[in-house]
Coordinates of C-alpha atoms in Angstrom, one line a residue:
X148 CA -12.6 3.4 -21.4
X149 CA -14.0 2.7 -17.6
X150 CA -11.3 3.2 -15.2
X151 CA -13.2 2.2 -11.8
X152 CA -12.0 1.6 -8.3
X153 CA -15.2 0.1 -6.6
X154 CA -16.3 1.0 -3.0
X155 CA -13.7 -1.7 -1.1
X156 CA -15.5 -1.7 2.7
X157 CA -17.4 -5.0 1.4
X158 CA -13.8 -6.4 0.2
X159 CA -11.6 -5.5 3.0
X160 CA -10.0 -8.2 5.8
X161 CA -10.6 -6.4 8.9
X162 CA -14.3 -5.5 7.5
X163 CA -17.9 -7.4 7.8
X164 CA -16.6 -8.8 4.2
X165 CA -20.2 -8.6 2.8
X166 CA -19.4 -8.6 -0.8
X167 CA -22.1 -8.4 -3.3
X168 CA -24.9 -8.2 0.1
X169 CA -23.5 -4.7 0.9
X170 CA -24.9 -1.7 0.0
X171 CA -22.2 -0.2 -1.3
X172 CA -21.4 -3.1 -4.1
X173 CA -24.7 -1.7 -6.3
X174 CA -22.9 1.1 -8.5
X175 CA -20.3 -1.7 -9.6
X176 CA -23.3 -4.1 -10.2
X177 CA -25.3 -1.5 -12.1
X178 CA -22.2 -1.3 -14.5
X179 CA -21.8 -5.1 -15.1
X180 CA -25.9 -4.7 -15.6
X181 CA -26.0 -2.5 -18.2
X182 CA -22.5 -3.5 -19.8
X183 CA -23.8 -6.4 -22.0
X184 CA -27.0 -3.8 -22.8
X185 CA -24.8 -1.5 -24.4
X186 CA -25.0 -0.4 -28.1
X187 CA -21.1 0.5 -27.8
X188 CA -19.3 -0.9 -25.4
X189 CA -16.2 0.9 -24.1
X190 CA -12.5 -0.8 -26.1
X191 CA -10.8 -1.1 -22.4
X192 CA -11.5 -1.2 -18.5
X193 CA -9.1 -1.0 -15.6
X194 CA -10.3 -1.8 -11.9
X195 CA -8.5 -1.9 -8.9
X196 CA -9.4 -2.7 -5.5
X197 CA -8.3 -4.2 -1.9
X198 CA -7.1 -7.8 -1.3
X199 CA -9.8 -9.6 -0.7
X200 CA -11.6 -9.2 -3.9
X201 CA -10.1 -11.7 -5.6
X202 CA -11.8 -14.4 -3.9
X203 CA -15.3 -12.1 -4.0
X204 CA -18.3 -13.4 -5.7
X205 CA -18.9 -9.4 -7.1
X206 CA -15.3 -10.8 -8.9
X207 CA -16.6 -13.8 -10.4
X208 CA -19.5 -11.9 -11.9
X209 CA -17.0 -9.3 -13.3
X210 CA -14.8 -11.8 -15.1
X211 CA -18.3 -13.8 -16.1
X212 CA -19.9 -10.8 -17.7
X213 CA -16.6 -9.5 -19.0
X214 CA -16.4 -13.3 -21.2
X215 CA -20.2 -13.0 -22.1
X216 CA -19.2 -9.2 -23.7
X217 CA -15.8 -10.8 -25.5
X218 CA -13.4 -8.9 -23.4
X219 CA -10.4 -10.6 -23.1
X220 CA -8.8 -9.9 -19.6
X221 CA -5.5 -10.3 -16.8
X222 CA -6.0 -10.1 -13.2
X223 CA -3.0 -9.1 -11.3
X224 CA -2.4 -8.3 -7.3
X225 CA 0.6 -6.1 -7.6
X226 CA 2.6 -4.0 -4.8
X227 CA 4.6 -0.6 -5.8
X228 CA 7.8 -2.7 -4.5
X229 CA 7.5 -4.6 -7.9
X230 CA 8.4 -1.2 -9.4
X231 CA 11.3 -0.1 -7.2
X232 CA 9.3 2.1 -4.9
X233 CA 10.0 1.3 -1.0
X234 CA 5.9 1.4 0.2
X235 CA 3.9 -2.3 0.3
X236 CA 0.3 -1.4 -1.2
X237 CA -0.6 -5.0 -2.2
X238 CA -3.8 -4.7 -4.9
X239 CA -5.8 -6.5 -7.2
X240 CA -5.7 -4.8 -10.1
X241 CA -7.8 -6.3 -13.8
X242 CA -7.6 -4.9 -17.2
X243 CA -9.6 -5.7 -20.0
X244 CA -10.2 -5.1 -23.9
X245 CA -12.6 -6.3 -26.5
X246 CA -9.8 -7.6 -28.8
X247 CA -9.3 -11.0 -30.9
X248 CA -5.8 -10.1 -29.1
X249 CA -5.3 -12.0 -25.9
X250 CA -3.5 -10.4 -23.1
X251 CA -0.3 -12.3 -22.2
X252 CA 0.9 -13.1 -18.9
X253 CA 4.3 -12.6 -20.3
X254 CA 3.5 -9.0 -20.8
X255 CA 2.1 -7.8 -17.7
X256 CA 5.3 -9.4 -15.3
X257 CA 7.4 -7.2 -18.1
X258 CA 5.9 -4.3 -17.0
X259 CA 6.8 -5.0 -13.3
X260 CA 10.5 -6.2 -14.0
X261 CA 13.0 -7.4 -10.8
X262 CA 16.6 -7.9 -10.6
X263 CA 18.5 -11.1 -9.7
X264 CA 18.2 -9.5 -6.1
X265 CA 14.7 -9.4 -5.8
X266 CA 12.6 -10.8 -3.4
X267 CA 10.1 -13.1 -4.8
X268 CA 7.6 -12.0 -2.6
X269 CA 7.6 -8.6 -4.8
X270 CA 6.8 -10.3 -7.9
X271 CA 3.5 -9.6 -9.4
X272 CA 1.2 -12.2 -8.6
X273 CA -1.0 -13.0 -12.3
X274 CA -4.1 -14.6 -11.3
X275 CA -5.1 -17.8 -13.0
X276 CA -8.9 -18.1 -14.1
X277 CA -9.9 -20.6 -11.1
X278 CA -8.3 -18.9 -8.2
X279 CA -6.6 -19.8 -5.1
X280 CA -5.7 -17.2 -2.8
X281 CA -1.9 -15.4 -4.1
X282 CA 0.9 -17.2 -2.7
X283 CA 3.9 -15.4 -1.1
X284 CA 1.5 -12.9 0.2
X285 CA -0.4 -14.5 3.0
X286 CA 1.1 -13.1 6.6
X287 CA 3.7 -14.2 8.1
X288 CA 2.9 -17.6 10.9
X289 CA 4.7 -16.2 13.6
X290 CA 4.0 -19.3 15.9
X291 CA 7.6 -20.3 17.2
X292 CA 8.8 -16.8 16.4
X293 CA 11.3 -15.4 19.1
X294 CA 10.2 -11.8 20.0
X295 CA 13.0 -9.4 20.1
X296 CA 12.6 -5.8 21.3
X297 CA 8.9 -3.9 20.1
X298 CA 6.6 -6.6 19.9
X299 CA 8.7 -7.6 16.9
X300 CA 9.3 -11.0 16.2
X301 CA 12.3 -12.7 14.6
X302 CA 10.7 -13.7 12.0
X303 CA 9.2 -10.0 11.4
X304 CA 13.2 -8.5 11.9
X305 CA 14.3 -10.6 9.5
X306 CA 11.5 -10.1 6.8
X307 CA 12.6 -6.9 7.1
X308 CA 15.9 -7.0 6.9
X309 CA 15.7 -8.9 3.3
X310 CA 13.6 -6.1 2.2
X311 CA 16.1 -3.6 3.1
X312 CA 19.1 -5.7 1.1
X313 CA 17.0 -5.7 -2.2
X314 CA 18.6 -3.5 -4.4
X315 CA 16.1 -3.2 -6.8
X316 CA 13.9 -1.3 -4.5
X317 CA 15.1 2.5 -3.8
X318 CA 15.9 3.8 -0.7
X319 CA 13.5 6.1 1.5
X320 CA 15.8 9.4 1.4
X321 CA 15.1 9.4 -2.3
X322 CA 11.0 10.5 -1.5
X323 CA 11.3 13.0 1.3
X324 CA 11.2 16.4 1.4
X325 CA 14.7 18.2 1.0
X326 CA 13.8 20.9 3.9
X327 CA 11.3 19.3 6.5
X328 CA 14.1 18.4 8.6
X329 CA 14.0 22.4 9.4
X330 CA 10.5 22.4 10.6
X331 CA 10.6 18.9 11.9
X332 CA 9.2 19.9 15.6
X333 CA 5.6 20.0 13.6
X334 CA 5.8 16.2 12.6
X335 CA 7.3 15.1 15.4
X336 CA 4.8 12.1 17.2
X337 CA 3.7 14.0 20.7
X338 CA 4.8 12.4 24.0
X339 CA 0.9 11.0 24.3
X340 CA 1.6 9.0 21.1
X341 CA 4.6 7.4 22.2
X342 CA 3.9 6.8 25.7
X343 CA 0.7 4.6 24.4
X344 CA 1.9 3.3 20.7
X345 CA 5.2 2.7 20.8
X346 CA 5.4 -0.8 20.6
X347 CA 3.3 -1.0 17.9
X348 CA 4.9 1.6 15.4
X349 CA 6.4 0.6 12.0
X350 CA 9.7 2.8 12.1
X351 CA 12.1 3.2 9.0
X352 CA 14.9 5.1 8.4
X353 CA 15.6 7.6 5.2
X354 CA 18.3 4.3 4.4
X355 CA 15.3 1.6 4.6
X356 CA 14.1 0.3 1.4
X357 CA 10.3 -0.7 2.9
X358 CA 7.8 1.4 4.1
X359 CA 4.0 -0.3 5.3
X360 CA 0.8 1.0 3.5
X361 CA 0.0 4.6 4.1
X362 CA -4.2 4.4 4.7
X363 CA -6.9 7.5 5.4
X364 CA -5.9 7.3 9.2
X365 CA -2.7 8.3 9.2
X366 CA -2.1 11.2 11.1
X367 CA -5.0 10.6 13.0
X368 CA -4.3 6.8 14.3
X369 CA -1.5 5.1 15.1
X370 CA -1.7 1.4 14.7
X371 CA -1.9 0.1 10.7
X372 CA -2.0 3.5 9.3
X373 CA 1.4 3.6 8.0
X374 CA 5.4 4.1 9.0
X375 CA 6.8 6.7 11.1
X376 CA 10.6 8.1 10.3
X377 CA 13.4 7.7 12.4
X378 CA 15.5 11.0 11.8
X379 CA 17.9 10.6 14.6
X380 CA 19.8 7.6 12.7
X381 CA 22.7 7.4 15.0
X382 CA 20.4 6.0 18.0
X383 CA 20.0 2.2 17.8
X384 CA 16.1 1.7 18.1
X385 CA 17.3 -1.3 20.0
X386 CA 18.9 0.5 22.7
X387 CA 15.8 2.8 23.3
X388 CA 13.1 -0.1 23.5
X389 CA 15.2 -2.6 25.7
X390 CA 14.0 -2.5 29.0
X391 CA 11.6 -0.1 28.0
X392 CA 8.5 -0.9 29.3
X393 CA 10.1 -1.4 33.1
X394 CA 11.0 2.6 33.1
X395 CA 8.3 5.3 33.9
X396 CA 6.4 7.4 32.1
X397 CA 8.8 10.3 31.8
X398 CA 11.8 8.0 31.2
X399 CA 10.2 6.8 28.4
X400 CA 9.4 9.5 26.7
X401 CA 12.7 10.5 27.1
X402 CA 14.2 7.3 25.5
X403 CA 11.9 7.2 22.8
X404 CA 12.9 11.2 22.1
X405 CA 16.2 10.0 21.3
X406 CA 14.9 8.8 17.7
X407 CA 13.5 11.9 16.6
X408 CA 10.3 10.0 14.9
X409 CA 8.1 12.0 13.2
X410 CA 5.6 11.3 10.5
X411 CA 5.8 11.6 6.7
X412 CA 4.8 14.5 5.5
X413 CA 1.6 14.7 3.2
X414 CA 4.1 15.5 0.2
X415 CA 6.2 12.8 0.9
X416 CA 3.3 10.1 0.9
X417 CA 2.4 11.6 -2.1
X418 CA 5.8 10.7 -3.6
X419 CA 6.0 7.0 -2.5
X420 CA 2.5 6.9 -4.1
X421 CA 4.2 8.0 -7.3
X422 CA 2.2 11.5 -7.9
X423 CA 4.9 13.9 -9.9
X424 CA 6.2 16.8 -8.8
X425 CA 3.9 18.8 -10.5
X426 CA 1.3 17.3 -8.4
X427 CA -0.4 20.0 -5.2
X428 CA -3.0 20.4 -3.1
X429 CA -5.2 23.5 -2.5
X430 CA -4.3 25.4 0.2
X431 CA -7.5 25.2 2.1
X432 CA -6.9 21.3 2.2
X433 CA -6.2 20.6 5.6
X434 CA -2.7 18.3 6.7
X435 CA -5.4 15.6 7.9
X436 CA -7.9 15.7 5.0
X437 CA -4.6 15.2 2.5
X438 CA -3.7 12.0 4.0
X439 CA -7.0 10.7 4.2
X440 CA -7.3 11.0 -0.2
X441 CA -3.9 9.6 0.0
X442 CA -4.8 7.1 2.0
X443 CA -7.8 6.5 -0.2
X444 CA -5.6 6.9 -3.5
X445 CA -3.7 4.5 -6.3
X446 CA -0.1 4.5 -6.8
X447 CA 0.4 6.3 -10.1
X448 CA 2.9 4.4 -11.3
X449 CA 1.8 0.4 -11.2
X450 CA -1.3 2.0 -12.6
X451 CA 0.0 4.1 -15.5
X452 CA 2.1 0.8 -16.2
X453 CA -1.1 -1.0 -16.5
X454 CA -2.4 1.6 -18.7
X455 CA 0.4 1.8 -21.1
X456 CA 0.5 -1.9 -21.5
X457 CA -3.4 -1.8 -21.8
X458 CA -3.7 0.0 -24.2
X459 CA -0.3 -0.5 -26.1

């Protein structure tokens, strides 16, 4: 078996997007080199990577030399939401086997069941052989969009708003930490990180059922790196940011206190990336070097599904 996760800087949307021209792409070439060379070639393959790759050309060679070899394969891009866990990690995921067996379509969106609640933007998204980009994953047009309070849109409140009535999807308190609340002062975001990012900040509650992508910044930067907590939940967030940016610097530090928000703790990203209990860091590991190989991580689950029904 080759379980691979390929070097994503040449796949990613806010990169140079240099595909098969970067550096970086020649380990996963070398494998698809020597792959059709091999005396025995391994029964099954998994590979994930970033959005983005499935319109690569390093993607059409994979799925070219994976049909010269008589593999038969399903792409799939696939979000830990389709699974019931409240974090959006949208990837493109392909598994493979040299089988007269075809793999069904059928089979992989049974692995990632929804309820009559779901949102259909949570459903898997199998890719067909000629692709198009996925639909129902593109971002939102917000042209038109009425913004309310925190740069947020109407369009982005009420997006979120249906992902917090899908049932299907489990709430936030079920992932955190039982005692943090005790030591929160540590993982509080400091005054100089409010004061400067505080329109821009993805804030959830322990009741939210959505949570953005955690990446290897978080911690460190603000902006895309993933949601912050609101633990006061009695404060309206719309209350604090009102008027916000016509008080002074002190009175807004002193509004935004009022939610409590603090960051997820390295455990707790660990958990909404489905890692068990069981799962621990060495000691030595630094708070910031734990995100960032979370950040850089799979969620366990959508890929131990993929596995089981791999291999099954």
């Amino acid at each position: 078996m080759i379980l691979m996760s390929p070097p994503c800087q040449p796949f990613t949307r806010i990169g140079l997007q240099g595909d098969i021209a970067d550096p970086r792409t020649k380990s996963f070439l070398y494998i698809l080199d020597i792959l059709p060379r091999l005396c025995r070639r391994p029964r099954f393959i998994l590979l994930e990577n970033v959005k983005g790759f499935e319109t690569s050309s390093a993607r059409g060679l994979l799925v070219k030399t994976l049909s010269e070899c008589g593999y038969t394969f399903q792409e799939v891009m696939v979000s830990p939401i389709s699974v019931g866990i409240p974090n959006s990690r949208l990837r493109y995921f392909l598994i493979a086997r040299i089988s007269s067996e075809e793999l069904k379509v059928s089979e992989i969106l049974d692995a990632f069941p929804l309820t009559a609640e779901s949102d259909s933007s949570n459903q898997p998204t199998v890719l067909s052989p000629i692709l198009s980009p996925p639909t129902g994953q593109s971002e939102n047009n917000m042209e038109g969009s009425h913004i309310l309070y925190k740069l947020e849109t109407t369009t982005d409140a009420q997006r979120k708003m249906d992902q917090n009535k899908d049932l299907s999807v489990r709430q936030i308190k079920d992932f955190l930490e039982p005692h943090v609340e005790d030591s929160m002062e540590q993982h509080l975001l400091p005054p100089k990180t409010l004061l400067r990012y505080s329109f821009l900040l993805d804030i959830v509650k322990p009741t939210c059922r959505r949570s953005v992508c955690f990446t290897k910044g978080y911690g460190r930067y603000v902006e895309g790196t993933g949601s912050v907590l609101q633990c006061c939940t009695e404060t309206e967030m719309e209350s604090v940011f009102t008027g916000l940016d016509q008080c002074s610097e002190e009175e807004k530090v002193q509004q935004l206190s009022k939610l409590k928000l603090r960051y997820f703790t390295p455990r707790e990203v660990a958990n909404l990336m489905g890692f068990p209990q069981s799962f621990s860091f060495p000691a030595q590991i630094s708070t910031i070097q734990q995100y960032r190989v979370l950040g850089n991580s799979l969620n366990v689950v959508v890929v131990a599904r993929l596995l089981q029904l791999l291999v099954s």
